[in-house]
Coordinates of C-alpha atoms in Angstrom, one line a residue:
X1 CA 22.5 27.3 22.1
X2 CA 21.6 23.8 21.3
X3 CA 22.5 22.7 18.3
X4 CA 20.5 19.1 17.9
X5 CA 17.6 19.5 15.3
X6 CA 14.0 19.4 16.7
X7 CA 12.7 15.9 16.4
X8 CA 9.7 17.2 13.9
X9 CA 12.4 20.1 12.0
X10 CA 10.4 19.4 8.9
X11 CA 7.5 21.3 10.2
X12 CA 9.7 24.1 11.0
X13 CA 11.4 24.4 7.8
X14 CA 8.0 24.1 5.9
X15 CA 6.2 26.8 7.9
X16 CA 9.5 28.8 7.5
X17 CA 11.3 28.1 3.9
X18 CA 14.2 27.6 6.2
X19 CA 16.6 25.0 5.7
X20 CA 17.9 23.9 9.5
X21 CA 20.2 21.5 8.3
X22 CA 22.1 24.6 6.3
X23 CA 22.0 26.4 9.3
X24 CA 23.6 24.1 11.5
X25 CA 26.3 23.5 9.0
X26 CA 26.8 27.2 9.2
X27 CA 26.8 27.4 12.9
X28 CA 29.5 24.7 13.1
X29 CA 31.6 26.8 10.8
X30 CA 31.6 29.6 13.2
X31 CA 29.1 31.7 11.5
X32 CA 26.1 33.4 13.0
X33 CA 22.6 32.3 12.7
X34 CA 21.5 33.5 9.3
X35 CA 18.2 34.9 10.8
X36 CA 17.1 36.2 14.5
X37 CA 13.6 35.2 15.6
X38 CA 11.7 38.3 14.8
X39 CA 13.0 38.3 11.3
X40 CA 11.3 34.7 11.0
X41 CA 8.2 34.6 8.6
X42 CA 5.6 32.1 9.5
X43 CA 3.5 31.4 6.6
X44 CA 0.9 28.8 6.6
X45 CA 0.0 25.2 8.6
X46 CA 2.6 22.0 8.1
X47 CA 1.1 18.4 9.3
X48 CA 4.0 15.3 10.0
X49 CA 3.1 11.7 10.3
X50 CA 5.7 9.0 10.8
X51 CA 5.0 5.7 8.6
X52 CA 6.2 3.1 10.9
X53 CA 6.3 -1.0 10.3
X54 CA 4.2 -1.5 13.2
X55 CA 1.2 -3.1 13.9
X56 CA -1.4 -1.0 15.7
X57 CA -4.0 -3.9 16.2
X58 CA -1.4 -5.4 18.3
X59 CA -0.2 -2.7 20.8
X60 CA 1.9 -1.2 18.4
X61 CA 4.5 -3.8 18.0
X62 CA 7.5 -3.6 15.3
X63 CA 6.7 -5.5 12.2
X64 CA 9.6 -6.6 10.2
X65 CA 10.1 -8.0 6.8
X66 CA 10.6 -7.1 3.3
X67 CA 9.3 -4.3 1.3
X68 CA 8.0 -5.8 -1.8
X69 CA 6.1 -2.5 -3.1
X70 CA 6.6 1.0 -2.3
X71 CA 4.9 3.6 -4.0
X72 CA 4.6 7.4 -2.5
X73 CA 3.4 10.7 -3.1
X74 CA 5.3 13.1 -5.8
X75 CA 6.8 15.5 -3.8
X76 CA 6.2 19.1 -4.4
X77 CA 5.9 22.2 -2.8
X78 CA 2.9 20.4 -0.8
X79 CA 4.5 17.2 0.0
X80 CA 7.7 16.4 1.5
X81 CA 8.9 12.6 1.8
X82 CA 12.1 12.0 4.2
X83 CA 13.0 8.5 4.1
X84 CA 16.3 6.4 4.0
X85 CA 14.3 2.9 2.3
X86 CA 13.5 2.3 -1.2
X87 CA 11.6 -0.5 -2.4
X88 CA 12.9 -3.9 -1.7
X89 CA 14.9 -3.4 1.6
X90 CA 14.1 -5.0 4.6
X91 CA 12.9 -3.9 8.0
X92 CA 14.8 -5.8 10.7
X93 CA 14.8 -6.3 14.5
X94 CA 18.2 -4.1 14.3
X95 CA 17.1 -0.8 13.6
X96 CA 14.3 1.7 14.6
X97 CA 11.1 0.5 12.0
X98 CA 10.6 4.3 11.1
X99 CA 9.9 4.3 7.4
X100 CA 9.4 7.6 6.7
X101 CA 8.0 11.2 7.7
X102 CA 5.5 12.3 6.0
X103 CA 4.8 16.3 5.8
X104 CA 2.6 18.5 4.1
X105 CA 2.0 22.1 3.7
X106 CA -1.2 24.6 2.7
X107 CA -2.4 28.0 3.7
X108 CA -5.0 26.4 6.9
X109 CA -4.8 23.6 9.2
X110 CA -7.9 22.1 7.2
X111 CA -6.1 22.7 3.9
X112 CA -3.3 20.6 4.9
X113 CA -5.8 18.4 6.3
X114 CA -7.1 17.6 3.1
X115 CA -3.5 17.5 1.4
X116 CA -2.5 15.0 4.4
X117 CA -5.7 12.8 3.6
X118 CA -4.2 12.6 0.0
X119 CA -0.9 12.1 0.5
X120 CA -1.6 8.9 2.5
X121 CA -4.4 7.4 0.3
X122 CA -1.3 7.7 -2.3
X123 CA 1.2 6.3 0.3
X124 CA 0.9 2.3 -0.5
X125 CA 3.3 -0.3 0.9
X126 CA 3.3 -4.0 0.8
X127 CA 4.7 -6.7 2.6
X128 CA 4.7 -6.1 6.3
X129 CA 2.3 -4.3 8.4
X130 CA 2.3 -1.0 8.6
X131 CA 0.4 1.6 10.6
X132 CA -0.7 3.9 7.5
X133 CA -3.9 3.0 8.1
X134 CA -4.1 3.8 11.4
X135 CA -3.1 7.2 10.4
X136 CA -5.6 7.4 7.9
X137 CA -8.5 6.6 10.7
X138 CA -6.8 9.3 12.8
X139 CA -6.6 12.4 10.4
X140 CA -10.2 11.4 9.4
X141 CA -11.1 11.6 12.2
X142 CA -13.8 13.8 13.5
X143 CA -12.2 15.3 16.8
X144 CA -9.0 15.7 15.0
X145 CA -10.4 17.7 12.1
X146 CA -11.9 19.8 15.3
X147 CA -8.4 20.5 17.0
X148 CA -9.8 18.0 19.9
X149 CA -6.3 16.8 20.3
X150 CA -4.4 15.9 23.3
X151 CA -2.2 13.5 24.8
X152 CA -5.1 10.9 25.6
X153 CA -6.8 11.0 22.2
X154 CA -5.5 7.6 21.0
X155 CA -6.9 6.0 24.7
X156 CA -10.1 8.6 23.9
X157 CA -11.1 7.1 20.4
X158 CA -9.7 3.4 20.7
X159 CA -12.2 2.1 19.1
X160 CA -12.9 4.2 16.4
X161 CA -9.3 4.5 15.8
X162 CA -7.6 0.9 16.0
X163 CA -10.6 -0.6 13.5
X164 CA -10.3 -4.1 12.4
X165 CA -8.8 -5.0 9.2
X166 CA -10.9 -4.7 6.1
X167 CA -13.0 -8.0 5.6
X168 CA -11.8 -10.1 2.3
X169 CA -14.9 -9.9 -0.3
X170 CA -16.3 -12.1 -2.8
X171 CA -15.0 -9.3 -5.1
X172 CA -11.5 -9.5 -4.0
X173 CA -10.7 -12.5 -5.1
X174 CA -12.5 -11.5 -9.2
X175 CA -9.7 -8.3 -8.6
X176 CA -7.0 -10.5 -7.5
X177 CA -7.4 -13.0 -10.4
X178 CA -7.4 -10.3 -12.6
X179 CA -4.0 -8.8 -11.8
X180 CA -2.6 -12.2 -12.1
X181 CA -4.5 -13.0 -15.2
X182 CA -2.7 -9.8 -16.5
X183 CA 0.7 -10.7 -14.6
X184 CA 0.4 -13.6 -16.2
X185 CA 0.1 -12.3 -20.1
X186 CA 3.5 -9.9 -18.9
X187 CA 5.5 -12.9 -18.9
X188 CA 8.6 -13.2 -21.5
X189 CA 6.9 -16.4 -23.0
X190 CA 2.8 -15.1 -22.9
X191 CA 2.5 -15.4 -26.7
X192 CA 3.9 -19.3 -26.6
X193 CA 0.2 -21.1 -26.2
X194 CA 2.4 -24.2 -25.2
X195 CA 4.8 -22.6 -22.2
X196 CA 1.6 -20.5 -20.7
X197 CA -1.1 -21.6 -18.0
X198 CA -4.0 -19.8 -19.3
X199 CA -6.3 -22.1 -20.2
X200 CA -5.6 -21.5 -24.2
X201 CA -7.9 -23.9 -26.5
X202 CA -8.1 -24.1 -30.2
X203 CA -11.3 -22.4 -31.7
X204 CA -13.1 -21.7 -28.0
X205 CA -12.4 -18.5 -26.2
X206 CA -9.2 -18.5 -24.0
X207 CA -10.1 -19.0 -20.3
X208 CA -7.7 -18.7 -17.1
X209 CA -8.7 -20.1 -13.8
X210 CA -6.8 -19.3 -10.2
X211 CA -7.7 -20.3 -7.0
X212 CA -7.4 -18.5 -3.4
X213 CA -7.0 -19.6 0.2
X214 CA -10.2 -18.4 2.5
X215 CA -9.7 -19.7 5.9
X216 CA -10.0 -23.2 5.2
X217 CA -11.6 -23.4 1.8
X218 CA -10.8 -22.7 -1.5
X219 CA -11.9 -20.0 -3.6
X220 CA -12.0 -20.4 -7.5
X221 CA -12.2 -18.1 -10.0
X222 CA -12.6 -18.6 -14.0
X223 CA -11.8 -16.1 -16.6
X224 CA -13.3 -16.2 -19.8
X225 CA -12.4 -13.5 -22.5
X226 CA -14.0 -12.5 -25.7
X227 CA -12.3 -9.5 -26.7
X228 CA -12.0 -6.5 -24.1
X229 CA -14.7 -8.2 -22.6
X230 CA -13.9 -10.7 -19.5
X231 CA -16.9 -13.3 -18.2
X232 CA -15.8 -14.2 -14.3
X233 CA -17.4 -17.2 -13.2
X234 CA -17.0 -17.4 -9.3
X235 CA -19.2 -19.8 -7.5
X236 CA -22.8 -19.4 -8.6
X237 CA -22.4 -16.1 -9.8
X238 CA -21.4 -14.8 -13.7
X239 CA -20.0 -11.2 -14.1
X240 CA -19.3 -9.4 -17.5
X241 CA -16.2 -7.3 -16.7
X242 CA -14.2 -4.4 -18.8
X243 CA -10.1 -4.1 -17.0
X244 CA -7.8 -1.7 -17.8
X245 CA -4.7 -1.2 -15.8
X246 CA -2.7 2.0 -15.8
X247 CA 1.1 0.8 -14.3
X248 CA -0.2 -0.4 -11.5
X249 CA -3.7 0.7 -11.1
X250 CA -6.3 -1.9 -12.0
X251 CA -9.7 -0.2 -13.1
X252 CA -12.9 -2.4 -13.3
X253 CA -16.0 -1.7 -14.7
X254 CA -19.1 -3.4 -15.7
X255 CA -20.9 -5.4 -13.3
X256 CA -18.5 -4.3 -10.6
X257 CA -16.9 -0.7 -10.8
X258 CA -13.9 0.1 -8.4
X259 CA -10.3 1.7 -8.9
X260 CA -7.1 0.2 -7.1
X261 CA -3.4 -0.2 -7.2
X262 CA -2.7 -4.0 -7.3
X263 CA 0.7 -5.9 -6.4
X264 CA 2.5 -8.9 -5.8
X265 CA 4.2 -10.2 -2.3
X266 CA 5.2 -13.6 -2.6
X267 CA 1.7 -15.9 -3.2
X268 CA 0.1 -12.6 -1.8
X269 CA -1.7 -10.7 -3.9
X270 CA -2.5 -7.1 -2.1
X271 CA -5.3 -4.8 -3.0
X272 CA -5.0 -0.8 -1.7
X273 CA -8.5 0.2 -2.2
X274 CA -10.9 3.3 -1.1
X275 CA -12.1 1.6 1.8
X276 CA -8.8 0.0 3.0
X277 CA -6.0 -2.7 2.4
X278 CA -6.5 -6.3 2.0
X279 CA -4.3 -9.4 1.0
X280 CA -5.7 -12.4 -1.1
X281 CA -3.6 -15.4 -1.1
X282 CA -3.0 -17.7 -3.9
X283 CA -3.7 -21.4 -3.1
X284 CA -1.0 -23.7 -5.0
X285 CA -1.9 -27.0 -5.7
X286 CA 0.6 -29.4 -4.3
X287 CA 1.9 -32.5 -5.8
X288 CA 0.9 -35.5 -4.1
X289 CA 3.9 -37.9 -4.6
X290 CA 3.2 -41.2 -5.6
X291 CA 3.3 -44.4 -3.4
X292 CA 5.0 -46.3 -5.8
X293 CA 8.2 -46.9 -7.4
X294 CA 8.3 -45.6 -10.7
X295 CA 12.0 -47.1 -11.1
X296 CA 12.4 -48.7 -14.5
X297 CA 8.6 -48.6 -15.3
X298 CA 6.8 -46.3 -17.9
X299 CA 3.4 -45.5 -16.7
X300 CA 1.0 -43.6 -19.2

């Protein structure tokens, strides 16, 4: 008999309600296999994907670097997550850059096609490249939903499936300045008018303004709030917004309507929306130093 555990055992064990890992435990302590084959039950359809730091627009290399956000599906009798990295480990060069397996269970194929398609929308990681959305291209796909699978169907659908990244919008930039607007107010010192950088005035409502890096401009973005209302002045264009954010979910309505889950990486701010991921970056202003001495002089 041979003993190693199938690469994809959790399929197995969900299709089974067998635990394989018990029952190789129990076979190395000289006891029989608990079940034979005919006594098996099969009972319903289990899909497996593997997240992997990799990037798929680039032949599939490794991707390494730090895992600044990690947020997955709750785990039930539908989900399974088997994983060894928790948020804020990093992905080297040293080790395989499996992240996890991801498996789900329902009564049909398309059932658990549906439960997979779920599972990964929830599945939102930030700060290296992944391929989760690679997978998500491939379970939507078409051919996949109609069993068309074999071992060509990456090289079949290439260009269907290995998309380009979703395309920063004007809108992006308004969401990203709005996390940070409400980052910002999180602070320890966000009720101290004199310690914060929100643009706080006396008598005149408070405004905020960020700017973003967009190939080689600069992208500004002005906050102005009266009440739970928000004016966003970005280029020619004036917006009356409502936010409300729900942990990390940031839902806007008013002249724009969408639903995300909004984090920090570094001067990244990264959006996981409906339509895909994208990553706005802050632009800092940098301090130009001074060409002269300022030794023993008082300059005002």
């Amino acid at each position: 008999m041979n003993t190693r555990l199938q690469v994809e055992h959790p399929v197995t064990e969900m299709i089974t309600g067998q635990d394989l890992v018990e029952w190789q435990i129990r076979v190395a302590e000289g006891n029989p296999l608990p079940l034979t084959q005919s006594q098996l039950k099969i009972d319903g359809h289990s899909i497996e994907v593997r997240i992997y730091a990799e990037d798929p627009a680039n032949e599939f290399l490794p991707s390494t670097g730090v895992i600044h956000y990690l947020n997955v599906p709750t785990q039930s009798d539908y989900v399974r997550i088997d994983s060894g990295v928790v948020q804020g480990d990093e992905i080297s060069v040293f080790y395989d850059p499996m992240i996890a397996k991801l498996i789900v269970w329902d009564q049909s194929r398309d059932q658990a096609i549906h439960r997979m398609q779920r599972a990964l929308r929830q599945f939102n990681l930030g700060g290296l490249k992944t391929n989760i959305g690679f997978l998500k291209s491939l379970i939507d796909h078409p051919a996949f939903q109609q069993g068309q699978v074999s071992t060509h169907f990456i090289d079949d659908y290439e260009t269907s499936l290995l998309f380009a990244p979703p395309v920063i919008t004007a809108h992006d930039f308004i969401f990203a300045a709005l996390y940070l607007s409400k980052e910002s107010q999180s602070r320890p010192d966000a009720q101290d008018p004199w310690r914060v950088l929100h643009g706080w005035q006396l008598n005149t409502p408070a405004r905020q303004h960020f700017c973003f890096r967009s190939q080689d401009s600069v992208v500004n973005i002005e906050l102005c709030y009266h009440g739970d209302k928000i004016t966003v002045m970005s280029g020619d264009r004036l917006l009356t917004l409502q936010v409300e954010f729900n942990g990390d979910e940031l839902v806007v309505s008013g002249d724009i309507s969408e639903r995300m889950v909004a984090v920090r990486s570094g001067s990244e701010v990264i959006l996981f929306k409906q339509g895909g991921t994208v990553t706005v970056t802050e632009y800092v202003y940098e301090a130009q130093p001074s060409t002269e001495s300022s030794e023993k002089h008082l300059k005002a």
